[in-house]
Coordinates of C-alpha atoms and ligand atoms in Angstrom, one line a residue:
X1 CA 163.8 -52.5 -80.9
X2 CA 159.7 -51.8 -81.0
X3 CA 159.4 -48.1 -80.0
X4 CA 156.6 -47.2 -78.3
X5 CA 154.6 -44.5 -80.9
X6 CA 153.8 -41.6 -80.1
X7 CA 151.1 -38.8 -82.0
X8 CA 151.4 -35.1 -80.6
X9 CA 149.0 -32.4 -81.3
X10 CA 150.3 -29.4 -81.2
X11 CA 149.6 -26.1 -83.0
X12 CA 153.0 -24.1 -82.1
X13 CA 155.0 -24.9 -84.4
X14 CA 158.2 -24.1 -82.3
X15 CA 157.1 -26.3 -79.4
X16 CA 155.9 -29.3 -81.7
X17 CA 160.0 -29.4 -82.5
X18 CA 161.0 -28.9 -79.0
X19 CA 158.4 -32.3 -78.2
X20 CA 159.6 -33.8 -81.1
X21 CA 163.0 -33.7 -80.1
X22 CA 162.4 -34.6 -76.8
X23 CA 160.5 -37.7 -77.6
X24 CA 163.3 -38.8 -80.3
X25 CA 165.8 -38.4 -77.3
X26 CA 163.3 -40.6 -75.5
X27 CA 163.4 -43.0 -78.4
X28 CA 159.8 -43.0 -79.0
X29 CA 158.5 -43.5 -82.5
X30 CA 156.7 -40.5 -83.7
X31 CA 153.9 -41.5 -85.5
X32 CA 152.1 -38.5 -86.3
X33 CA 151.9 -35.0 -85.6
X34 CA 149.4 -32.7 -86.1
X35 CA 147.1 -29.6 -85.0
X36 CA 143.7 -29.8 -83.1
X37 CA 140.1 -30.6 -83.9
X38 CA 139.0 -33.1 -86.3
X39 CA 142.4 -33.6 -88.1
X40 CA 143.8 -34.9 -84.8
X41 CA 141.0 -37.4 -84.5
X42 CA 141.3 -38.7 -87.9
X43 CA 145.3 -39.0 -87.6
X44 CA 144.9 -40.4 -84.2
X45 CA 142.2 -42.9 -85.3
X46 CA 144.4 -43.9 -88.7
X47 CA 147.9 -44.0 -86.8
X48 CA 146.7 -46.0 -83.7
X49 CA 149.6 -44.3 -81.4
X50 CA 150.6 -46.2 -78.0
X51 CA 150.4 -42.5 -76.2
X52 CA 149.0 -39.1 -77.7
X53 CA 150.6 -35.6 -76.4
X54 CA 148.3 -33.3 -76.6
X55 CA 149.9 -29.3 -76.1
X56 CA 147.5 -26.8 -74.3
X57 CA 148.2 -23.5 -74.0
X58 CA 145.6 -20.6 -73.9
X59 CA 143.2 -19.9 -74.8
X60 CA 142.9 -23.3 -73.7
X61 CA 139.2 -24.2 -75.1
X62 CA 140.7 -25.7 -78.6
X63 CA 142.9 -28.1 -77.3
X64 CA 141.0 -29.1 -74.3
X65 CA 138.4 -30.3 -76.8
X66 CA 140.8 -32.0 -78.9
X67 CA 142.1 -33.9 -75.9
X68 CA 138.5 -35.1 -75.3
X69 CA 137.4 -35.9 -78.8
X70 CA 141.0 -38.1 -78.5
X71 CA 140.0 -39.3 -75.6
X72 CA 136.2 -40.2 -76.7
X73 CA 137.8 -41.8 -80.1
X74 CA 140.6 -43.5 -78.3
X75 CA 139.4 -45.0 -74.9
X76 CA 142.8 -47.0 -74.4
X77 CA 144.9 -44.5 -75.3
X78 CA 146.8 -43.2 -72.9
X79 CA 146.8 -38.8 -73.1
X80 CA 149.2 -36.7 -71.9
X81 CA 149.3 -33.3 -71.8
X82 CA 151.5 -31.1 -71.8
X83 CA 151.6 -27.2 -71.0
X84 CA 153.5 -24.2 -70.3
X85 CA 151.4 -23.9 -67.1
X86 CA 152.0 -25.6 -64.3
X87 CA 149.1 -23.8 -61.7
X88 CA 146.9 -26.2 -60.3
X89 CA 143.8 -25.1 -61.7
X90 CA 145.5 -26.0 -65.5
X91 CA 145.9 -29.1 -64.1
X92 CA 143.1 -30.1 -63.0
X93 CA 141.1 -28.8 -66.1
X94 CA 143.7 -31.1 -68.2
X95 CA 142.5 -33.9 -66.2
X96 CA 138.9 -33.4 -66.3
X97 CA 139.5 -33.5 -70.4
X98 CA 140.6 -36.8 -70.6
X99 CA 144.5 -36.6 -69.7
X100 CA 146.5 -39.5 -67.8
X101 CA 149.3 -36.5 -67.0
X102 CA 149.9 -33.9 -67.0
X103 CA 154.1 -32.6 -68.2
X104 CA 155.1 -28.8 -67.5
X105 CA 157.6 -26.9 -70.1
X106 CA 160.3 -27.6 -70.8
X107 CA 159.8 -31.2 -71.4
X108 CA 162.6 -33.3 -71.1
X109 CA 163.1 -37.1 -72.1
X110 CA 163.0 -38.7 -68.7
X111 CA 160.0 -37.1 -67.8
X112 CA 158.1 -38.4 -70.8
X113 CA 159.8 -41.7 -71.0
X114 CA 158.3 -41.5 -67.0
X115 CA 155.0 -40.3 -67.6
X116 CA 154.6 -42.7 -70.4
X117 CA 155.3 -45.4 -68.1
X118 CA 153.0 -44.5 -65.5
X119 CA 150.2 -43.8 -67.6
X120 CA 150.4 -46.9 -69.4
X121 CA 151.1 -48.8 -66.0
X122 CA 147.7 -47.4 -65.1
X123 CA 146.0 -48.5 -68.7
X124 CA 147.0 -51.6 -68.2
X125 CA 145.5 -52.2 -63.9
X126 CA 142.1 -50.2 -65.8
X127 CA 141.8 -53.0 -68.4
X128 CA 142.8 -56.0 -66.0
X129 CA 140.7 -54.0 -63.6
X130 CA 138.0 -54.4 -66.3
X131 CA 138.7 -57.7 -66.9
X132 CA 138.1 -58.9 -63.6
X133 CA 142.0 -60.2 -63.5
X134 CA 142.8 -57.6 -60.5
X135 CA 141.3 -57.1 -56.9
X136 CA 141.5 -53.3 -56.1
X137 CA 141.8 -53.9 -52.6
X138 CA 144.9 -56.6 -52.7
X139 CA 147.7 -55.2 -54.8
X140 CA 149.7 -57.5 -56.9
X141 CA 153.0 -59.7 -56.6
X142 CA 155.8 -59.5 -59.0
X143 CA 155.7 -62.0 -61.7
X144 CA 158.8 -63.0 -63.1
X145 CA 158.7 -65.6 -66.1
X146 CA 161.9 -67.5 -67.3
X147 CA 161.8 -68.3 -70.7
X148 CA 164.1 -69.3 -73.5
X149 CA 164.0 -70.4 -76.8
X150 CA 165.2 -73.8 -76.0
X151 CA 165.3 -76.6 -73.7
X152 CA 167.8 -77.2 -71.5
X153 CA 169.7 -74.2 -71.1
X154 CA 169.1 -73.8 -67.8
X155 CA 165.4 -72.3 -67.3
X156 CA 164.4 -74.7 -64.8
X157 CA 168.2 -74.5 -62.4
X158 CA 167.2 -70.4 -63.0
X159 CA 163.8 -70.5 -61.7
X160 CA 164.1 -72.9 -58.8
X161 CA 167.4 -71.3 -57.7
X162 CA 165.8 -67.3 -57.8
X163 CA 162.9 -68.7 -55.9
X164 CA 164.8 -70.1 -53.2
X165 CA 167.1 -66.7 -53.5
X166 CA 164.6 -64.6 -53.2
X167 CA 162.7 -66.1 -50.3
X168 CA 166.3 -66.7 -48.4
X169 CA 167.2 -62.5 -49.7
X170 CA 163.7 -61.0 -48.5
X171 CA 161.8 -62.9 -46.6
X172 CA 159.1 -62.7 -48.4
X173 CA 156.5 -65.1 -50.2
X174 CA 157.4 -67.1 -52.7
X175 CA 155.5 -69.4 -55.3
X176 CA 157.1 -71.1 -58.6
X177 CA 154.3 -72.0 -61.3
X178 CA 155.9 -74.9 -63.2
X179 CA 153.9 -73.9 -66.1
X180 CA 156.5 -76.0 -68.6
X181 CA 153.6 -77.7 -70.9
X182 CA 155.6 -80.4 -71.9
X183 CA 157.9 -82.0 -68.9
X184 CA 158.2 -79.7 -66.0
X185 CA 161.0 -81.0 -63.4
X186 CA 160.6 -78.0 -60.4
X187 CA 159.4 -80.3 -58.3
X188 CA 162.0 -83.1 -59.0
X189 CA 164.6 -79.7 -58.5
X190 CA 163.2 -79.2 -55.2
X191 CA 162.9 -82.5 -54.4
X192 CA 159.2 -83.1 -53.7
X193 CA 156.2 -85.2 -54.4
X194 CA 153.7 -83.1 -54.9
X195 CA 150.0 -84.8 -53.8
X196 CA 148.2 -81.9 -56.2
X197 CA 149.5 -80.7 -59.7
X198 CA 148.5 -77.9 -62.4
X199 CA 146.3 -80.2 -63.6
X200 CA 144.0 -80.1 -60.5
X201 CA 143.8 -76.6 -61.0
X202 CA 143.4 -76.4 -64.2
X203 CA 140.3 -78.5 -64.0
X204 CA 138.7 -76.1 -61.6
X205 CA 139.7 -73.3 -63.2
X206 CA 136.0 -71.6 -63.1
X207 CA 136.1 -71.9 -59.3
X208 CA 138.9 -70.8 -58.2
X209 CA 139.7 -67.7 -56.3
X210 CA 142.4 -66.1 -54.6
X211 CA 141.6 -67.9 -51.3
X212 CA 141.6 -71.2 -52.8
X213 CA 145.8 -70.8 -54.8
X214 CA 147.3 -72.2 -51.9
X215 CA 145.3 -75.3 -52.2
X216 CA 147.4 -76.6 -54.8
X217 CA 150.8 -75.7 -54.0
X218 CA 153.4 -78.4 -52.5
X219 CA 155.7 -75.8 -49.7
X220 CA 159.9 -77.0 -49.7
X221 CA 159.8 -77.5 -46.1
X222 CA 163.7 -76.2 -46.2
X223 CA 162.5 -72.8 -47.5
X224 CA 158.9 -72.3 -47.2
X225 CA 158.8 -71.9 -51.2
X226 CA 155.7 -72.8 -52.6
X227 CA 155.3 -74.9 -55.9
X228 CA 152.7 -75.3 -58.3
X229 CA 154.0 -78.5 -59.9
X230 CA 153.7 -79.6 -63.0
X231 CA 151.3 -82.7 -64.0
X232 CA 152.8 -85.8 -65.8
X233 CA 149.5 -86.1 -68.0
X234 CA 150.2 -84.7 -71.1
X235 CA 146.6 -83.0 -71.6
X236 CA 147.4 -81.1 -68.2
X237 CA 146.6 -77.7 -69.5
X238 CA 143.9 -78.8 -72.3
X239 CA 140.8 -76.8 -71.9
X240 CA 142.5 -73.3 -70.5
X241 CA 142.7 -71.1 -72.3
X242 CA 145.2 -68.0 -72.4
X243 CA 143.0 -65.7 -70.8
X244 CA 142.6 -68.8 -68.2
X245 CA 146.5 -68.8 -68.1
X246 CA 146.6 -65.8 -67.3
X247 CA 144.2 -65.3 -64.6
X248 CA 145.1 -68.5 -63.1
X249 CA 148.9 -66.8 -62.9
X250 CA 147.4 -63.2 -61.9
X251 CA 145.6 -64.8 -58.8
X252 CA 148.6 -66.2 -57.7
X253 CA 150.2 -62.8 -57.9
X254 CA 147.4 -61.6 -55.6
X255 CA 148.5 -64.0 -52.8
X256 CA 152.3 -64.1 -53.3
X257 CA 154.7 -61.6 -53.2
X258 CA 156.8 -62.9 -55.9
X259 CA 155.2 -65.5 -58.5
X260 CA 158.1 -67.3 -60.6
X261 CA 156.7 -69.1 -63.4
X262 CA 158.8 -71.5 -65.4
X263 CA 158.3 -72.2 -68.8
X264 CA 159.0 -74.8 -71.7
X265 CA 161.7 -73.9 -74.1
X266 CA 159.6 -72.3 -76.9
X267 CA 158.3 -68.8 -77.3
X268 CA 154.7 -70.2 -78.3
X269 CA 151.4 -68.5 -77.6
X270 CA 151.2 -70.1 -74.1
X271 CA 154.5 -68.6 -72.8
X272 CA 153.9 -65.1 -74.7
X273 CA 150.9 -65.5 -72.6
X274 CA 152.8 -65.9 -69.1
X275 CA 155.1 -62.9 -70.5
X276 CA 152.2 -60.6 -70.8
X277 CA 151.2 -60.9 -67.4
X278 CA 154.7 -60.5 -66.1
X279 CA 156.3 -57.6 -64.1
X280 CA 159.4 -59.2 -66.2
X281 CA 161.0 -61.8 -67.7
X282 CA 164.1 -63.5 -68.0
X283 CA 165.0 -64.8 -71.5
X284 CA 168.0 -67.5 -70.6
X285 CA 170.4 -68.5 -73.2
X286 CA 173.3 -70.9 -73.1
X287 CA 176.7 -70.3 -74.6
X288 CA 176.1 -72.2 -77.3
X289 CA 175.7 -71.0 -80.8
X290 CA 172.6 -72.2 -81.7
X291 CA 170.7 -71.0 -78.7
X292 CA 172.4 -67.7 -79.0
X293 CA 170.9 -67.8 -82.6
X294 CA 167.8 -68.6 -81.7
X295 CA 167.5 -66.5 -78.6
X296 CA 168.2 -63.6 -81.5
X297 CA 165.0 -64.6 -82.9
X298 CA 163.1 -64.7 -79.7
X299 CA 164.1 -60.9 -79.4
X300 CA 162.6 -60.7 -82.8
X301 CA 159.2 -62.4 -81.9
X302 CA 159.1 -60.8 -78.4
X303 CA 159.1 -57.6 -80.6
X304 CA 156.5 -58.6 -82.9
X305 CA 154.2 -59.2 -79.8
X306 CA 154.7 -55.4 -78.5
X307 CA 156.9 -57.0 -75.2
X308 CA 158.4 -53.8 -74.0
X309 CA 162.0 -54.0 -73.9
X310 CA 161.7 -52.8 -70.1
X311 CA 159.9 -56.0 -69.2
X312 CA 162.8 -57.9 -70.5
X313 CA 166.4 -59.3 -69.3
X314 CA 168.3 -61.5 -71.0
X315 CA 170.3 -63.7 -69.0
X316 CA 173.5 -65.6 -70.4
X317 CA 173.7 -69.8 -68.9
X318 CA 177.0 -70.8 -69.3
X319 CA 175.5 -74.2 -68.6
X320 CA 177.8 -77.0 -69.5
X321 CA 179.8 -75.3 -72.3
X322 CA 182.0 -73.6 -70.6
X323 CA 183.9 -72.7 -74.1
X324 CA 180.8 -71.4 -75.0
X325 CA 180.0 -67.6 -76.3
X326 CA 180.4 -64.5 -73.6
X327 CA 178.2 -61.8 -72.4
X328 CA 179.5 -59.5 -75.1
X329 CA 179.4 -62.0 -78.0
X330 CA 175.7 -62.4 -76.6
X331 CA 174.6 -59.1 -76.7
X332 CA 176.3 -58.4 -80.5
X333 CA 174.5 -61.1 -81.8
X334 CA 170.8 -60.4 -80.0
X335 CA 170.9 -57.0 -80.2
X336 CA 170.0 -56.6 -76.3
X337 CA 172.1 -55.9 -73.3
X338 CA 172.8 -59.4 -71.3
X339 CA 171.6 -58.5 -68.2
X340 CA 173.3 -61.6 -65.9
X341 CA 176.2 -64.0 -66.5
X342 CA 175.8 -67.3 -64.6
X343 CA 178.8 -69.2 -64.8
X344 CA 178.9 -73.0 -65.8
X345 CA 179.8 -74.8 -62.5
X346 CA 179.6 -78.3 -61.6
X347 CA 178.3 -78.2 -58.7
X348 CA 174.5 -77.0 -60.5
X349 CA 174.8 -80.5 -62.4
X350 CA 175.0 -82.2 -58.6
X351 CA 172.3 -79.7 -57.1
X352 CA 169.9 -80.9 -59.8
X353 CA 170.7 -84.3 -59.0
X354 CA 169.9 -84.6 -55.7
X355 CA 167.5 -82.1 -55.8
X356 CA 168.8 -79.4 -53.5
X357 CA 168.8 -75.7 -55.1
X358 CA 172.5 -74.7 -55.1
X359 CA 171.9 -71.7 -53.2
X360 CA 171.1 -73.5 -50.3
X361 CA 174.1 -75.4 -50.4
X362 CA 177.0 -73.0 -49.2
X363 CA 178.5 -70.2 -50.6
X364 CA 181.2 -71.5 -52.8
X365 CA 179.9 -72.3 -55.2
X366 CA 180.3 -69.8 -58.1
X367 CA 177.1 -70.0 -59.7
X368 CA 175.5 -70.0 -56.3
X369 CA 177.1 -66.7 -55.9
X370 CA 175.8 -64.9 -59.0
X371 CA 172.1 -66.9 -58.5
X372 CA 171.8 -65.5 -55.2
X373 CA 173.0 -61.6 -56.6
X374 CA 170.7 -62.1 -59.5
X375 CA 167.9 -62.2 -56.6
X376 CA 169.3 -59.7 -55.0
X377 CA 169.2 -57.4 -57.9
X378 CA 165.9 -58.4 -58.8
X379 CA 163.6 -58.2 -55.3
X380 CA 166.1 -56.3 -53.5
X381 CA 168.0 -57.5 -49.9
X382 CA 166.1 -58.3 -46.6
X383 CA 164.1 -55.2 -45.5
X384 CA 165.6 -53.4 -48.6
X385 CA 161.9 -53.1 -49.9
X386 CA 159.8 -52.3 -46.5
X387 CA 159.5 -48.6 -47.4
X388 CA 157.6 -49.5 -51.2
X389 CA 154.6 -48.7 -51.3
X390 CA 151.4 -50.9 -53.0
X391 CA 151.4 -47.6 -55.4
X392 CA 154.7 -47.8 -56.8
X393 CA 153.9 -47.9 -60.9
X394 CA 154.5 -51.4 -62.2
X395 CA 156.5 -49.8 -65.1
X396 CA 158.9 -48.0 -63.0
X397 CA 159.7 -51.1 -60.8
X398 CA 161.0 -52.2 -64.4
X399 CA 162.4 -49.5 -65.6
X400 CA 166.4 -50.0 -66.5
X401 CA 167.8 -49.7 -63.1
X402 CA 170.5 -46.6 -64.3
X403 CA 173.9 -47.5 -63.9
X404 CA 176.2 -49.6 -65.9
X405 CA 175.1 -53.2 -67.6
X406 CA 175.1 -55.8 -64.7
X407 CA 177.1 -58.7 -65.4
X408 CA 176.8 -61.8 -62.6
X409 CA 180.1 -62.7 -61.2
X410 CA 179.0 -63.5 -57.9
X411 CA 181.6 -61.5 -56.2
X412 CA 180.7 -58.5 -55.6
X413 CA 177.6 -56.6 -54.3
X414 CA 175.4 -54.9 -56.9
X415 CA 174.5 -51.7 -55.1
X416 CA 171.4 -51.0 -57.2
X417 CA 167.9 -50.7 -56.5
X418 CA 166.2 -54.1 -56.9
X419 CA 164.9 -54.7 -60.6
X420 CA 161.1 -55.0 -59.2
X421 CA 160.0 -53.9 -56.2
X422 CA 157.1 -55.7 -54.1
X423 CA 153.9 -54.9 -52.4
X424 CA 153.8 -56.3 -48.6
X425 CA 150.7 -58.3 -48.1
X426 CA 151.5 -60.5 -45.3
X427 CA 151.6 -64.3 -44.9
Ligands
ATP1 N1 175.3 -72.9 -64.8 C1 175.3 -74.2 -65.1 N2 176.4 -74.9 -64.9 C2 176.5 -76.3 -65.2 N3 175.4 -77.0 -65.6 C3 174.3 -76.3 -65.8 C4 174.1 -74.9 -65.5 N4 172.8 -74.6 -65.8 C5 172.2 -75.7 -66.1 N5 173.1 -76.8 -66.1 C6 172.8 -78.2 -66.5 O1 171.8 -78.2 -67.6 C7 170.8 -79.0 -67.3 C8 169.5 -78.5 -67.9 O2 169.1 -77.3 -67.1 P1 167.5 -77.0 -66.9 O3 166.8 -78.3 -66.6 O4 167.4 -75.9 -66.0 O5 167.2 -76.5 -68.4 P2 165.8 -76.1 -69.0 O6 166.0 -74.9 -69.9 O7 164.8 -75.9 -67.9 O8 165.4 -77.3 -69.8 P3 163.9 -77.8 -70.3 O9 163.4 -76.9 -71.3 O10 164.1 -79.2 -70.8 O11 163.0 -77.8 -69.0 C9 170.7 -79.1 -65.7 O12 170.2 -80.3 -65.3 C10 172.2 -78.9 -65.3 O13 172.7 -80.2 -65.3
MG2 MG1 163.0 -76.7 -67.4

């Protein structure tokens, strides 16, 4: 598992071990530690940390000024201090050096694991912010990308099937970007022909803003999901690049409340591209053995490209091999906890045929049970989200929801606070 690292400054020797310990408990990689002044710096700069803690205790003066030559060297790096006192005044002055937070003594693991996320979360919005990729007055969808490491395993029944679940569960707006590169069948799930494609969009790519998304959407008139279908010319996407991808996917976020994006079944640059703009993904795996394998490596390479484990669930298809691996087999052999079992039923082969989602075709069905509770979990039941606010931290809508592994059956209610959370916008 990538670690987040983590460099602390701190001239107490006593409460470097107390931090040291707590961030071990956190499972943070410590990457450095050292005292103040220039030897900070020159660590920091060498050891490129993810977050730097930065102890301040009086006389404060010392440390203060290593947290802004930290701060100076490192722009993107989030700071966090952390501090015996707790008055505001401390706080404040912390805040003014450089710090993204500010963590009172003693220190414990969920608060940094917490803070971490927040100040990250807020790293992130600056650079987008920067970027141009978000609008500070709209706040932003949740973008869930289905992946997997092969084709047909299920991606496509996953996406098409949440969409429609998570509309029916909340209420809320729902768009799915068929961004599969090579054939994408949403539509053909959702049984529509679609007048515009990705490939009109694409092609005014410069243009478009948030008011003009909707333009190239096709709505399921059973659902009032929208879709962004995918374009039978093979050079659909030619031209855009990943920055394009993901600002093309980031203004849909600004209009929707969820944003499903369907992928292809590699885990190419395009598709680490959709991940990176994602509140989370789903990795989807059949039963079989050589998906599970290469699902293992997909946890490797999601690694390699710094994907937090937080912003990923891996989902077991049982798709048509029903003899296939389980949940437990699954996660021994990737490493990762499987976060959803959807059972291999018949009835999904006849959904996809005549191109009716099998959540909207009675209950019965059990992997229209566990699709519809795998929505649930994720956005949450109707009105279960009214109270979030649009300043809820991205990361801790994705945090592990605490309680014990989910597994999909379909028959029972979850009970747990939904997976992401949403910002109201409207429709
Ligand atoms: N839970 C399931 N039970 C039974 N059959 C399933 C299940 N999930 C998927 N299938 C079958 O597998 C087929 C392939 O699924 P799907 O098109 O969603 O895969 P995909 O990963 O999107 O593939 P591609 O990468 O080619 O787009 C479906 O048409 C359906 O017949
Ligand atoms: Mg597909």
């Amino acid at each position: 598992m990538a670690n987040l690292r983590v460099l602390i400054a701190d001239e107490d020797l006593d409460s470097r071990v107390s931090m040291k310990r707590a961030v071990a408990r956190a499972e943070l990689d410590l990457v450095g530690e050292t005292g103040y002044g220039t030897e900070a710096v020159s660590l920091a700069l060498e050891a490129r940390p993810d977050v730097i803690f930065v102890a301040v205790e009086e006389p404060a003066a010392r440390p203060l000024d290593t947290a802004d030559g930290l701060a100076n060297a490192l722009p993107d790096t989030p700071i966090i201090i952390y501090s015996s006192a707790g008055d505001a005044e401390s706080v404040r002055r912390g805040m003014i050096f450089g710090a993204r937070d500010y963590l009172v003594k003693p220190v414990e693991s969920s608060r940094i694991r917490d803070a971490i996320g927040v100040a990250l979360n807020q790293e992130e919005r600056r650079q987008m912010r920067r970027a141009g990729q978000l609008s500070a007055v709209h706040g932003r969808g949740s973008v869930i990308t289905v992946a997997g490491a092969k084709g047909g395993i299920g991606k496509s029944v996953v996406s098409t099937n949440l969409a429609v679940a998570l509309r029916q569960e909340t209420g809320r707006s729902v768009v799915i970007i068929d961004a599969d590169t090579q054939f994408g069948d949403v539509a053909t799930m959702l049984d529509l022909l679609p007048d515009v494609t990705v490939g009109d969009l694409v092609k005014q790519r410069g243009d478009v803003d948030r008011s003009m998304v909707r333009q190239f959407v096709t709505t399921h008139a059973a659902t009032g999901v929208d879709v962004l279908a995918a374009s039978e010319e093979e050079d659909a996407w030619d031209g855009c690049s990943l920055d394009d991808v993901k600002r093309l996917i980031d203004l849909y976020a600004q209009v929707y409340d969820f944003v499903i994006v369907d992928t292809a079944g590699a885990m190419d640059a395009f598709v680490r591209a959709c991940i990176e703009t994602s509140t989370l993904s789903l990795v989807v795996s059949s039963g079989d053995v050589s998906a599970v394998r290469d699902t293992a490596a997909a946890v490797r390479r999601l690694d390699k490209w710094g994907v937090h484990p937080d912003r990923v669930r891996f989902v077991l298809n049982a798709g048509s091999h029903d003899q296939g691996i389980n949940a437990d087999e699954m996660a021994e052999a990737i490493g990762r906890e499987v976060f959803w079992t959807v059972p291999h039923d018949r009835a999904v082969i006849d959904s996809v045929q005549v191109g009716q989602p099998l959540v909207l075709r009675g209950g019965k069905a059990k992997a229209a049970q566990s699709l519809t509770m795998l929505a649930r979990r994720i956005g949450g039941k109707s009105g279960a989200s009214d109270t979030q606010s649009t300043s809820e931290p991205f990361w801790r809508r994705v945090l592990p929801a605490r309680g014990p592994a989910m597994r999909g059956t379909g028959d029972d209610d979850t009970g747990l606070e939904p997976v992401v959370e949403t910002v109201d916008r409207g429709r």
